[in-house]
mmCIF file of C-alpha atoms and ligand atoms in Angstrom:
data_model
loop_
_atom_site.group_PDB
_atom_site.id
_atom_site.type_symbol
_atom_site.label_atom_id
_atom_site.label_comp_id
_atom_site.label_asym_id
_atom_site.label_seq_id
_atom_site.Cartn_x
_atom_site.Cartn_y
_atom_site.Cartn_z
ATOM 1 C CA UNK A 1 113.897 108.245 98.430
ATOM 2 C CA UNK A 2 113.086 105.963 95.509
ATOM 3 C CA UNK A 3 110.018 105.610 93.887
ATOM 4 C CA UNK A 4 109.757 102.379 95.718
ATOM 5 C CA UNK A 5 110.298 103.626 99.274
ATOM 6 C CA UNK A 6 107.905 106.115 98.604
ATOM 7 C CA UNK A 7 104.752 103.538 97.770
ATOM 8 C CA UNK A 8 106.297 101.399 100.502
ATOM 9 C CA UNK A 9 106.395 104.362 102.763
ATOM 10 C CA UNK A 10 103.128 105.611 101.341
ATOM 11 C CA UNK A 11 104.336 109.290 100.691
ATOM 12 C CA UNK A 12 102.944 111.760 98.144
ATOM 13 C CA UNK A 13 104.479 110.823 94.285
ATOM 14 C CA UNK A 14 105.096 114.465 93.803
ATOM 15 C CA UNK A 15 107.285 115.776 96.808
ATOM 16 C CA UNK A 16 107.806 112.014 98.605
ATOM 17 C CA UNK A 17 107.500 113.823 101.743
ATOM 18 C CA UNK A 18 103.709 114.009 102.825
ATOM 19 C CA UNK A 19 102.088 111.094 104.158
ATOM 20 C CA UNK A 20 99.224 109.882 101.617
ATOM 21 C CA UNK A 21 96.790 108.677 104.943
ATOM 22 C CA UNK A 22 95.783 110.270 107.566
ATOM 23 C CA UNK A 23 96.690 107.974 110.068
ATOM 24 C CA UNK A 24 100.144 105.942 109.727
ATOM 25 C CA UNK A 25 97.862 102.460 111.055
ATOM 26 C CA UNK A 26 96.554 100.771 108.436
ATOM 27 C CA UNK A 27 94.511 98.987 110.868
ATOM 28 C CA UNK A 28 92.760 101.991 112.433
ATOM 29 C CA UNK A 29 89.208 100.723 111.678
ATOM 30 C CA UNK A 30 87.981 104.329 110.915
ATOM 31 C CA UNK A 31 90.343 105.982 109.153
ATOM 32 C CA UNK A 32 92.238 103.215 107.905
ATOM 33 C CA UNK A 33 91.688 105.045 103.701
ATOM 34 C CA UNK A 34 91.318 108.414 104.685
ATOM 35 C CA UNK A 35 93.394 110.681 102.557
ATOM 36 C CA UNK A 36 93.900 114.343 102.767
ATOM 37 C CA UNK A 37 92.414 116.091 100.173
ATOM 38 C CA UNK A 38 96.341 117.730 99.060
ATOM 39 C CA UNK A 39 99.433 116.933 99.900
ATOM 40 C CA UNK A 40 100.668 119.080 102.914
ATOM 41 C CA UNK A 41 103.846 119.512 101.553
ATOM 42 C CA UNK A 42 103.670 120.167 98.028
ATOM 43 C CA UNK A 43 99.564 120.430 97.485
ATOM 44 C CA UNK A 44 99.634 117.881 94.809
ATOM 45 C CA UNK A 45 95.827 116.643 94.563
ATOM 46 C CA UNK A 46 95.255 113.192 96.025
ATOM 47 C CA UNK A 47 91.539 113.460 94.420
ATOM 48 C CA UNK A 48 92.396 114.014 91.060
ATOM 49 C CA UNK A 49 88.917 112.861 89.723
ATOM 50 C CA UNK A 50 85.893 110.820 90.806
ATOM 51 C CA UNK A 51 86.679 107.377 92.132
ATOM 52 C CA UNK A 52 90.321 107.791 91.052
ATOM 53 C CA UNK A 53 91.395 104.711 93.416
ATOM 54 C CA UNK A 54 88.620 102.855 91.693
ATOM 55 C CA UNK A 55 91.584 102.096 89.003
ATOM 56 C CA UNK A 56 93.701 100.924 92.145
ATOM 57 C CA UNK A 57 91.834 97.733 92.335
ATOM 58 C CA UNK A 58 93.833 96.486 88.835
ATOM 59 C CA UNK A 59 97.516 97.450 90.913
ATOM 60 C CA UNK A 60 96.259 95.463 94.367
ATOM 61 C CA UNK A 61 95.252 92.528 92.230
ATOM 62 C CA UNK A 62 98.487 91.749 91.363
ATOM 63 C CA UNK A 63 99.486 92.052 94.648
ATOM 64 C CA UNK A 64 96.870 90.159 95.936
ATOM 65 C CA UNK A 65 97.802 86.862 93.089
ATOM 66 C CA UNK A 66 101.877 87.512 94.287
ATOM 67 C CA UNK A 67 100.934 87.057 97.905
ATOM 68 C CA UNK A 68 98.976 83.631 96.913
ATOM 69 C CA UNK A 69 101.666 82.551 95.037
ATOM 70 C CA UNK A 70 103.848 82.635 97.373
ATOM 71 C CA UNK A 71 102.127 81.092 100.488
ATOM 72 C CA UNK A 72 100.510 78.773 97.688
ATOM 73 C CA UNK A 73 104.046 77.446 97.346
ATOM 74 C CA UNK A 74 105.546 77.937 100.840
ATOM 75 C CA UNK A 75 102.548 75.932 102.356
ATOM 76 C CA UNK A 76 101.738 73.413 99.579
ATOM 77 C CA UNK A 77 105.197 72.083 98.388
ATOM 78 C CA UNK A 78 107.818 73.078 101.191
ATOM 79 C CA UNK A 79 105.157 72.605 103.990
ATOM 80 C CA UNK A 80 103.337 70.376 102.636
ATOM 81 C CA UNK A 81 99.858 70.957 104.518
ATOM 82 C CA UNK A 82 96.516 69.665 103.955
ATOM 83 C CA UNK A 83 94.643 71.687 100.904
ATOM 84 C CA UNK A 84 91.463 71.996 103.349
ATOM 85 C CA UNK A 85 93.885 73.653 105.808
ATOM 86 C CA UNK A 86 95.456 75.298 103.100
ATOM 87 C CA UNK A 87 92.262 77.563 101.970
ATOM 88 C CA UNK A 88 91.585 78.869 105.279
ATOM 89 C CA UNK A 89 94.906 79.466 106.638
ATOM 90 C CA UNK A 90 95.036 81.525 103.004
ATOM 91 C CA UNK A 91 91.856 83.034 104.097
ATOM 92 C CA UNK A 92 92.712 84.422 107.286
ATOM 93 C CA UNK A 93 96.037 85.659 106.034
ATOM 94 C CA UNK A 94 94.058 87.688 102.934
ATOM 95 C CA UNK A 95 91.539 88.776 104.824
ATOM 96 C CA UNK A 96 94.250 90.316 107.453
ATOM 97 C CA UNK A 97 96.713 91.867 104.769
ATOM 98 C CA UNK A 98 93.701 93.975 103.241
ATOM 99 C CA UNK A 99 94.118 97.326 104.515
ATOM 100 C CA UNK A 100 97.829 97.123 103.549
ATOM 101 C CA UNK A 101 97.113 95.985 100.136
ATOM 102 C CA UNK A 102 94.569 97.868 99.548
ATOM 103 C CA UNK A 103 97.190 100.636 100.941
ATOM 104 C CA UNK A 104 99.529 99.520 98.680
ATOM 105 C CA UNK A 105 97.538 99.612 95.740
ATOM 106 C CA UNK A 106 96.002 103.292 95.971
ATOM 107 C CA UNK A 107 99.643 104.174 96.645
ATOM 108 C CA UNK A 108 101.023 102.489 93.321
ATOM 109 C CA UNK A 109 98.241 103.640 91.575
ATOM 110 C CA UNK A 110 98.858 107.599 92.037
ATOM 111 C CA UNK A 111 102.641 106.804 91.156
ATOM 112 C CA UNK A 112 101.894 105.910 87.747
ATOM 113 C CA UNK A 113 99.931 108.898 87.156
ATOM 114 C CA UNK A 114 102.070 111.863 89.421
ATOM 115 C CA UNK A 115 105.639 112.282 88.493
ATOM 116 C CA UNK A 116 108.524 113.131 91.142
ATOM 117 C CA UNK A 117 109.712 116.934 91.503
ATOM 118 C CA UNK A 118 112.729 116.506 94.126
ATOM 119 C CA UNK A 119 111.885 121.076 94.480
ATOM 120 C CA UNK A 120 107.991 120.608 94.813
ATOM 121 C CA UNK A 121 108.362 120.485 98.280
ATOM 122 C CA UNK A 122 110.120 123.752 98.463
ATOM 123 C CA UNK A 123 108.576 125.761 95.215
ATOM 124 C CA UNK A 124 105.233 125.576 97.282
ATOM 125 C CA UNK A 125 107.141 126.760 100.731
ATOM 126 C CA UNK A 126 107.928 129.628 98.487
ATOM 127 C CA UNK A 127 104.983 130.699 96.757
ATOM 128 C CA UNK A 128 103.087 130.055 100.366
ATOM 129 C CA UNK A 129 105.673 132.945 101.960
ATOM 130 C CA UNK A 130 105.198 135.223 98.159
ATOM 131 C CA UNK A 131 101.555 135.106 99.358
ATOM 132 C CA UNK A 132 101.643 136.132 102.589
HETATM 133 ZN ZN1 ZN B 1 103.649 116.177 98.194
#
């Protein structure tokens, strides 16, 4: 697994086997940015400090001014729609893609600061049976 599949999976940076949400729905209203406090793989902290996903914010921006570039140009020059029609079709569509940007962001965010250990996974299956 790359380190893309991983953020587009949303798995731990360390291991790229634990989930980083609870739930796999982005759109469970609840729970939809619940993180464990570890991995449960490889115990990597997902809390590293106070509001550590604050920082996420400047990684879903971009994605956030991508995804309005594109519809900007798929529904202004090759569709050709009215501009009124325009803002709140790009409204709704925003509005709807949140979780999974906002997903997507937390998940970039702890890439750039965890780096991948393909045997994290394992060293912790093997200090967990050392301690028992
Ligand atoms: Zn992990």
């Amino acid at each position: 697994m790359t380190r893309l599949t991983a953020i587009v999976k949303q798995k731990c940076p360390h291991c790229r086997q634990g989930d980083l949400f609870v739930k796999k729905n982005p759109y469970a209203i609840k729970d939809a940015l619940k993180m464990p406090e570890r991995c449960p793989i490889c115990q990597q902290d997902f809390r590293m400090e106070p509001g550590f996903y604050i920082g996420a914010l400047w990684t879903s921006f971009p994605l956030v001014i991508s995804l309005l570039a594109l519809f900007s140009v798929l529904f202004l020059v090759v569709l050709q729609i009215d501009l009124y029609v325009f803002f709140v079709l790009i409204a709704i569509i925003l509005f709807s893609l949140q979780p999974i940007i906002i997903r997507l962001g937390r998940a970039i965010w702890i890439n750039v600061f965890v780096d991948y250990d393909p045997e994290a996974g394992e060293k912790e299956a093997s200090q967990r049976d050392l301690r028992v």
